[in-house]
Structure formats: structure tokens, C-alpha cells
CSV table of C-alpha atoms in Angstrom, one decimal:
chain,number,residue,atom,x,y,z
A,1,UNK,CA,-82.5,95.4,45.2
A,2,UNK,CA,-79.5,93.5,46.9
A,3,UNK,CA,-76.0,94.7,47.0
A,4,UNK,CA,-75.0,91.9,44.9
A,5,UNK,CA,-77.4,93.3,42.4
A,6,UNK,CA,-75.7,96.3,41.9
A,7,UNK,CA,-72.4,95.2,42.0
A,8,UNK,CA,-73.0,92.3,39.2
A,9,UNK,CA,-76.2,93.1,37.3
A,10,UNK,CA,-77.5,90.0,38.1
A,11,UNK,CA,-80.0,88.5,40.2
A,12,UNK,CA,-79.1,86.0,42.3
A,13,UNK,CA,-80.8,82.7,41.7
A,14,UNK,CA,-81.7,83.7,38.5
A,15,UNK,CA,-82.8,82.3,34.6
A,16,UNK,CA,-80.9,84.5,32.4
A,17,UNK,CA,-80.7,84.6,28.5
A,18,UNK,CA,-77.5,85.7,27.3
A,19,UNK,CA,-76.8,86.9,24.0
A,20,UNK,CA,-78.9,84.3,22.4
A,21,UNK,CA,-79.5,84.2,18.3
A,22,UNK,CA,-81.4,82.0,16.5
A,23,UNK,CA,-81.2,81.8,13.0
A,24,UNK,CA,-83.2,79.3,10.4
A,25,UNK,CA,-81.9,78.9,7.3
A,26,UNK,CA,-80.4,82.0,7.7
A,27,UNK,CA,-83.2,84.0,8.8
A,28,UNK,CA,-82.8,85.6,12.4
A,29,UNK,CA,-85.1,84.8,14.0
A,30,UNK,CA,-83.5,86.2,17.1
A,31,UNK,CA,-80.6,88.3,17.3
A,32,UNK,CA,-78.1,88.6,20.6
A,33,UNK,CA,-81.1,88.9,23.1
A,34,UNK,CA,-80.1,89.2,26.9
A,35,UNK,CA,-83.2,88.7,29.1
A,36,UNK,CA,-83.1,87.7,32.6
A,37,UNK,CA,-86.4,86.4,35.1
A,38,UNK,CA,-85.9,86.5,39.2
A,39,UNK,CA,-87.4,84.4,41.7
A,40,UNK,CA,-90.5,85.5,42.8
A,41,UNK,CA,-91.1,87.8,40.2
A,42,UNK,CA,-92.8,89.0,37.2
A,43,UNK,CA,-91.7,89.8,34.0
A,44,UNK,CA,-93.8,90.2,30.5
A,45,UNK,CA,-92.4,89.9,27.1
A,46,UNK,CA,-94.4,91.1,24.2
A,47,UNK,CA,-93.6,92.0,20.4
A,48,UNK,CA,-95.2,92.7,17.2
A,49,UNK,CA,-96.3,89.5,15.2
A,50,UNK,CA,-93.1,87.5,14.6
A,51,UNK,CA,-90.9,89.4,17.2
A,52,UNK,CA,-89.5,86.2,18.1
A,53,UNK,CA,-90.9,85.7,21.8
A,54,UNK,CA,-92.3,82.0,21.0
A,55,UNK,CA,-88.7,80.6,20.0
A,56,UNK,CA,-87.3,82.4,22.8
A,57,UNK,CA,-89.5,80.9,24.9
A,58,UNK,CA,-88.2,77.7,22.9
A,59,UNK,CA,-84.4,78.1,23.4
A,60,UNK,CA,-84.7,79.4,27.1
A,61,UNK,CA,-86.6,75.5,28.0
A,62,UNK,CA,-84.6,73.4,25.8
A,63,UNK,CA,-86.9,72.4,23.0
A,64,UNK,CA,-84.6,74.8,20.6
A,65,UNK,CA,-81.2,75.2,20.7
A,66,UNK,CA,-79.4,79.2,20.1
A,67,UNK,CA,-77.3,79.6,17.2
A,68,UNK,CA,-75.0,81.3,19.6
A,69,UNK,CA,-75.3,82.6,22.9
A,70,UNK,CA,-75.9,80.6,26.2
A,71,UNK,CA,-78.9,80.0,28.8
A,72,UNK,CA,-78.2,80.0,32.5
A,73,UNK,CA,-80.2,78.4,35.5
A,74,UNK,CA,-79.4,79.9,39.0
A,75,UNK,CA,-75.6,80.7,38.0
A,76,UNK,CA,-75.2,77.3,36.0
A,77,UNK,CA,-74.8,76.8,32.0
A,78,UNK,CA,-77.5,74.8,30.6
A,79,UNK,CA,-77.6,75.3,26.8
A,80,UNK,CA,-76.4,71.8,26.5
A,81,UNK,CA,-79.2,70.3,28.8
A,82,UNK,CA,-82.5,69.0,27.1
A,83,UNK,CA,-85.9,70.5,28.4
A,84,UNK,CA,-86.7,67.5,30.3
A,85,UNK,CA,-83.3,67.8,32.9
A,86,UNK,CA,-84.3,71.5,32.9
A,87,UNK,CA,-87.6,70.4,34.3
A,88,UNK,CA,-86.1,68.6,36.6
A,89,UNK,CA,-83.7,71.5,37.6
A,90,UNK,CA,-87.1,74.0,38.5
A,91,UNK,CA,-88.1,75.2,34.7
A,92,UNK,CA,-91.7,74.7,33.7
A,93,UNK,CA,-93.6,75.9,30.6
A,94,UNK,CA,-96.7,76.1,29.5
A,95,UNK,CA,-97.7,76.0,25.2
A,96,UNK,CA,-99.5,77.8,23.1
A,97,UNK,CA,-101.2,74.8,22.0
A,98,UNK,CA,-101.7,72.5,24.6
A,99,UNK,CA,-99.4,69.4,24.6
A,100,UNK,CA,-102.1,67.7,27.2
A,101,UNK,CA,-102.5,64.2,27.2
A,102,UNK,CA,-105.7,64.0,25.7
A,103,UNK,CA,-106.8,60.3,26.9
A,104,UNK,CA,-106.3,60.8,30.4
A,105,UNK,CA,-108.5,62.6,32.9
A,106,UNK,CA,-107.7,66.6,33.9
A,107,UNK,CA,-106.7,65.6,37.5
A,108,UNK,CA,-104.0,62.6,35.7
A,109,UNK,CA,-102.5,64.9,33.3
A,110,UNK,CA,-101.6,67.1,36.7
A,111,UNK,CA,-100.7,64.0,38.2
A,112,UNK,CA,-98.5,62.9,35.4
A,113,UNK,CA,-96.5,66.1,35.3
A,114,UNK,CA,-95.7,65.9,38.9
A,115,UNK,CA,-94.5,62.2,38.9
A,116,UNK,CA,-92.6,63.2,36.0
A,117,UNK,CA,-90.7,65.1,38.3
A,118,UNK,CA,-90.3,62.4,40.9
A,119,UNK,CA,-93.1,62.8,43.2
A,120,UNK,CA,-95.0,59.6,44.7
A,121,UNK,CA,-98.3,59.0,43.7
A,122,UNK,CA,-100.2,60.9,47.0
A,123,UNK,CA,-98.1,63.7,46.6
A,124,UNK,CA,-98.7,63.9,43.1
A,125,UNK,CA,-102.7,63.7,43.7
A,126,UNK,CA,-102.2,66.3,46.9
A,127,UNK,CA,-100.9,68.7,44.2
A,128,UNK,CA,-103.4,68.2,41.4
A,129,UNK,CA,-106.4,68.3,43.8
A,130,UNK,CA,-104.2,71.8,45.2
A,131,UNK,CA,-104.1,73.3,41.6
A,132,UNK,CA,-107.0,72.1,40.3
A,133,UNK,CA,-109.0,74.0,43.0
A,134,UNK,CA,-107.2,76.9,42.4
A,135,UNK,CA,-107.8,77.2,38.9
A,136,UNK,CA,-111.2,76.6,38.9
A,137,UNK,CA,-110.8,73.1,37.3
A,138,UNK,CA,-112.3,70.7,40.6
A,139,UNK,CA,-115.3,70.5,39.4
A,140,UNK,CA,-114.3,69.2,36.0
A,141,UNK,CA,-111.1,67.0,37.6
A,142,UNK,CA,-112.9,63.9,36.3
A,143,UNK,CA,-113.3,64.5,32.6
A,144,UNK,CA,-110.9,63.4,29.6
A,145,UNK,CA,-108.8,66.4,28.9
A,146,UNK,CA,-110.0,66.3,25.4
A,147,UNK,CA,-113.6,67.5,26.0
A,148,UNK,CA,-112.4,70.9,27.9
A,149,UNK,CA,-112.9,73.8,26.0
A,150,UNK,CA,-110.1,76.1,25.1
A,151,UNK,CA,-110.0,78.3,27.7
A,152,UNK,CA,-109.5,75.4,30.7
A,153,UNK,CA,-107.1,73.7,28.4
A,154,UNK,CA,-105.0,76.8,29.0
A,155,UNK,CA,-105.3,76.6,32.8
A,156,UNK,CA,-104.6,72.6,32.6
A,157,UNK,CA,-101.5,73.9,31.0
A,158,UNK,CA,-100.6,76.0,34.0
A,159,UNK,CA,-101.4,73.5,36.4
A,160,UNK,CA,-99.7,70.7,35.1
A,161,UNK,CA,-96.5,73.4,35.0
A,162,UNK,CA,-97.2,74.4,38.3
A,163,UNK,CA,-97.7,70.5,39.4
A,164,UNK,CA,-93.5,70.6,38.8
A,165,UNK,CA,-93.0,72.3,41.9
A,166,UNK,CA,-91.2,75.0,39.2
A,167,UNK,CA,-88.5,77.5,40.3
A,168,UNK,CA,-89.3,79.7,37.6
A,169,UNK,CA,-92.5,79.2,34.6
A,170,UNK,CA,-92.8,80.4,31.4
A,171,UNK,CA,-96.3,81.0,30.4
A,172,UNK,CA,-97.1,80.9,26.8
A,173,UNK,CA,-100.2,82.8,26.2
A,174,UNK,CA,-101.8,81.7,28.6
A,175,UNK,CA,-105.0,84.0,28.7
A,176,UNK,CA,-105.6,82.8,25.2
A,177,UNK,CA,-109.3,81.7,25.2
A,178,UNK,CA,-110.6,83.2,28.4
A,179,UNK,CA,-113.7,85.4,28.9
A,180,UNK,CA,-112.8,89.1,29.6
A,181,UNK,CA,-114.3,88.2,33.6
A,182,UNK,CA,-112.0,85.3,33.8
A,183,UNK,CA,-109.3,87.4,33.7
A,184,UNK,CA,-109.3,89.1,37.7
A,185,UNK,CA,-108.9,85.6,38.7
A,186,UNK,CA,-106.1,84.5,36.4
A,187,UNK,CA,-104.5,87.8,37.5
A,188,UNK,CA,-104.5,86.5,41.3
A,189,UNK,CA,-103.2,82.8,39.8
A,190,UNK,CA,-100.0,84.3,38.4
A,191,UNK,CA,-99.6,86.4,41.5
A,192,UNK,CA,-99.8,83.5,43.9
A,193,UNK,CA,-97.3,81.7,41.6
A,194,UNK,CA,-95.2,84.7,42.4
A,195,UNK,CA,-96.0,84.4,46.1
A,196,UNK,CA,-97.2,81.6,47.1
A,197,UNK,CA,-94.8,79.4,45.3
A,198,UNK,CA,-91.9,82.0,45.0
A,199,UNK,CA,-91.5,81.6,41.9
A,200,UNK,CA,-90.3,83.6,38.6
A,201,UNK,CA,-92.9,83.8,36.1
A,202,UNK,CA,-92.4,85.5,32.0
A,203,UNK,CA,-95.5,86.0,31.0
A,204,UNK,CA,-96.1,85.9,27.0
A,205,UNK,CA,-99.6,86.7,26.2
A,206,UNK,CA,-101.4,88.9,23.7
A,207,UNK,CA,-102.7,90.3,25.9
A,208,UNK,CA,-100.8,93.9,26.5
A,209,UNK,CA,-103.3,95.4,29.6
A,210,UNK,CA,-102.7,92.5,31.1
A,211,UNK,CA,-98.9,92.0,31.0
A,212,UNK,CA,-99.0,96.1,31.9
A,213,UNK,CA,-100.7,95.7,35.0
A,214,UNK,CA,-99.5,92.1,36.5
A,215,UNK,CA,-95.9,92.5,35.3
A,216,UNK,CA,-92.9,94.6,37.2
A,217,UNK,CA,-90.6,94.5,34.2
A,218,UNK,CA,-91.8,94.2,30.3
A,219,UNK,CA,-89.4,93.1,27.7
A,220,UNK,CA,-90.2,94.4,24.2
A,221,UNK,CA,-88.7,92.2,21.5
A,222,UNK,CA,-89.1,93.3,17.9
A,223,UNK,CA,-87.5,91.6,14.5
A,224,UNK,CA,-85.5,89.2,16.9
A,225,UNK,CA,-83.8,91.9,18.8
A,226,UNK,CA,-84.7,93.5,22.0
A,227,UNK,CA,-86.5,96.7,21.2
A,228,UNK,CA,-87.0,97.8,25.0
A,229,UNK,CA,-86.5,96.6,28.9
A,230,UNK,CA,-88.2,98.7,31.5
A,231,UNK,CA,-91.2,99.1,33.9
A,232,UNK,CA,-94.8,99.0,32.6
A,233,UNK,CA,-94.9,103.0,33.0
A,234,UNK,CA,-91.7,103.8,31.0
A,235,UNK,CA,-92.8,100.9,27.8
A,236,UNK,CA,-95.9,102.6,28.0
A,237,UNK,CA,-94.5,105.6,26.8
A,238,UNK,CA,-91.7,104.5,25.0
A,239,UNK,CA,-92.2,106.1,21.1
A,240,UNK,CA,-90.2,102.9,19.8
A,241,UNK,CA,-92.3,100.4,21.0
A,242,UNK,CA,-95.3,102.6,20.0
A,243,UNK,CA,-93.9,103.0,16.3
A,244,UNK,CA,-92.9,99.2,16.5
A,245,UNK,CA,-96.7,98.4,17.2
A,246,UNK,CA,-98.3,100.7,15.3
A,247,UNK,CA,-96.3,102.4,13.0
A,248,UNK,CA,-95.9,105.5,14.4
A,249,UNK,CA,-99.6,106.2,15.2
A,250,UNK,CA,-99.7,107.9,18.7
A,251,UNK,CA,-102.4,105.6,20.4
A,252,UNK,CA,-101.4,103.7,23.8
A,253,UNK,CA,-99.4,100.7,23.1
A,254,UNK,CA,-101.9,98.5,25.0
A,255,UNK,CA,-104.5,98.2,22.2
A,256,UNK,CA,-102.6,96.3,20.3
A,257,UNK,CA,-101.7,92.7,20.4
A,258,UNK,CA,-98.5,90.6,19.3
A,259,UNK,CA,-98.0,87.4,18.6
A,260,UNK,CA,-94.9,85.1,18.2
């Protein structure tokens, strides 16, 4: 941890939530969160069901705007920006749900997302052949997106993030859909994001072994509010987040899912 750390709290470089609320229709759905991702790190943030963490995810990339509070990327105030200049800035996302271009081929919709970004068409192929391989996807490069099924429409998602040349990605359950042996390997693709890329990555996902054993910090939202920050060993055994999850039973918090 650098000196500037400790005298600031903050991390240098960094995507920081601060103090964000969201309500609809008068409804929190978040409530003064603070939450803040480093570069080349790895951060999970997991809740019961309706915790909050998809419109977080939401606010924090520009296709929500807070109630109050602000967003801030690498020391610069961007609650005002729409998702598409924070893009452009190093913030890449991936969706619950998809958002591929469905009539294009898997290698275009990784092309697109890097000449969306301003790269030239060789670079943008360079990258999509680069991802593609490293997701597993080569050998089905050539096929409409719409045909994949759901599990490698999850890892188009993260390549056409990664295709962005991101600074920092947030990863919307993106295990969702993949066998329990496809999961070593998409452990050791958010790991090279981390270090090959050097980039900072909050990971959402249901699941909670997972997040434990890739992430160096877990955030534990609950109701809209933060319920705990720590590392995977202290949430673990944190009787709040246990109680939050299960309602006071004392099995492990990791059986259990979330969702948004």
C-alpha cells in the first residue's frame, strides 16, 4: 500500500463511488454507498436478492444517474458524463443479459466494440482474434452471435469489454451459464485482466466461492446500503453478512447466492 494510500484513503488512479443513493419513486434502492476499485485489482460485490449491486453497477457506468452522491474516474468527477464518454475514458462493462449485436459474427461484435473506441480496423481484428483465443471463442469466431449458447454469450460479453482496452471492468455475472469445469479457466481470464491488462475488475456474480477465492476485497451490499467491506477471510466470518444471507442460520456464507 503506498504512502499516498494511507495519508488519503484513496487509491491512486482509482474508480470510486461516493456516497451514491438511488431512489425510484421513493424506494431506495441504494442508500449513501462509498465503494472504490484500484488498477490492477480485484474486488467482488455480492448481496442478498435485491441488495442493489445491478443499479450500482448502473450508476457507476453511466446508464443510471445517483439521486445524490458522485462517481469519480482516476481523481476526475464524472456523474455528469454518459456511459459512452466513460468508455472512452477506460470503463468497460459487461450485462447480465447480453446487449450483443445479434446479426453480426462473434469476432465483429469484438471488432465493433474496439472501433467504438477509436481503434483502426487491423487493430480492432488483432484484438478480437487476441480475446477470442483467450476465451475459448476461436473456434466459433465465425458464427452469428445469436446462435451461441448462453454461456459463450457471457464470455463475448467480456471480450467485447476487454476489446476497449478498459482501465477498469465491471463484470456483471459473468459466470452465469458456465459448466462448473469452465470455471478454472474463467478464474485465470479475470486474473490476466488483472495482470495482463492491469486493469481493475468488480466482479458481480452469484457465484460467492468464486468471488471468495479470485477477489482481494468483497463488498457486501444489503437493502441499498453497504452491509460489509473487507477481505474474503474476515466476510467469511462476518455474522452480519451470514444473518443477511441466511437469516441467522450458521452455515458458511458461500452456499448461498445473490442476485441484483
Amino acid at each position: 500500500m503506498t504512502d499516498e494510500y494511507e495519508q488519503n484513503g484513496r487509491r491512486p488512479g482509482s474508480l470510486r463511488a461516493v456516497g451514491v443513493s438511488r431512489s425510484f419513486e421513493g424506494v431506495a434502492a441504494l442508500q449513501d454507498v462509498t465503494l472504490e476499485l484500484g488498477r490492477g485489482e480485484i474486488v467482488g460485490l455480492i448481496g442478498p436478492n435485491g441488495a442493489g449491486k445491478t443499479t450500482l453497477v448502473n450508476v457507476i457506468t453511466g446508464f443510471d444517474t445517483p439521486t445524490s452522491g458522485r462517481i469519480e474516474l482516476q481523481e476526475r468527477d464524472v456523474t455528469a458524463w454518459p456511459a459512452h464518454r466513460r468508455g472512452r475514458a477506460g470503463l468497460a462493462r459487461t450485462f447480465q443479459h447480453g446487449h450483443l449485436f445479434r446479426g453480426l459474427t462473434v469476432r465483429e461484435n469484438v471488432e465493433v466494440a474496439a472501433l467504438g473506441v477509436g481503434a483502426r480496423p487491423r487493430e480492432a481484428r488483432r484484438r478480437a482474434d487476441e480475446l477470442l483465443a483467450m476465451l475459448g471463442l476461436a473456434t466459433r469466431a465465425e458464427r452469428p452471435a445469436s446462435v451461441l449458447p448462453h454461456g459463450d454469450e457471457r464470455k463475448l460479453g467480456v471480450a467485447r469489454a476487454l476489446a476497449t482496452r478498459p482501465q477498469f471492468v465491471l463484470m456483471d455475472e459473468p459466470a452465469a451459464g458456465l459448466h462448473e469445469a469452465e470455471i478454472p479457466d474463467f478464474v485465470s481470464v479475470v486474473q490476466a485482466v488483472r495482470d495482463d491488462y492491469e486493469a481493475g475488475v468488480l466482479l458481480i456474480d452469484h457465484n460467492v466461492p468464486l468471488i471468495m477465492e479470485v477477489c482481494a476485497r468483497v463488498h457486501v451490499l444489503d437493502q441499498g446500503r453497504t452491509l460489509a467491506e473487507g477481505p474474503p477471510d474476515e466476510i467469511r466470518r462476518n455474522l452480519d453478512v451470514t444473518n443477511a444471507y441466511l437469516g441467522g442460520s450458521a452455515a458458511g456464507v458461500e452456499e448461498v447466492p445473490g442476485d441484483a
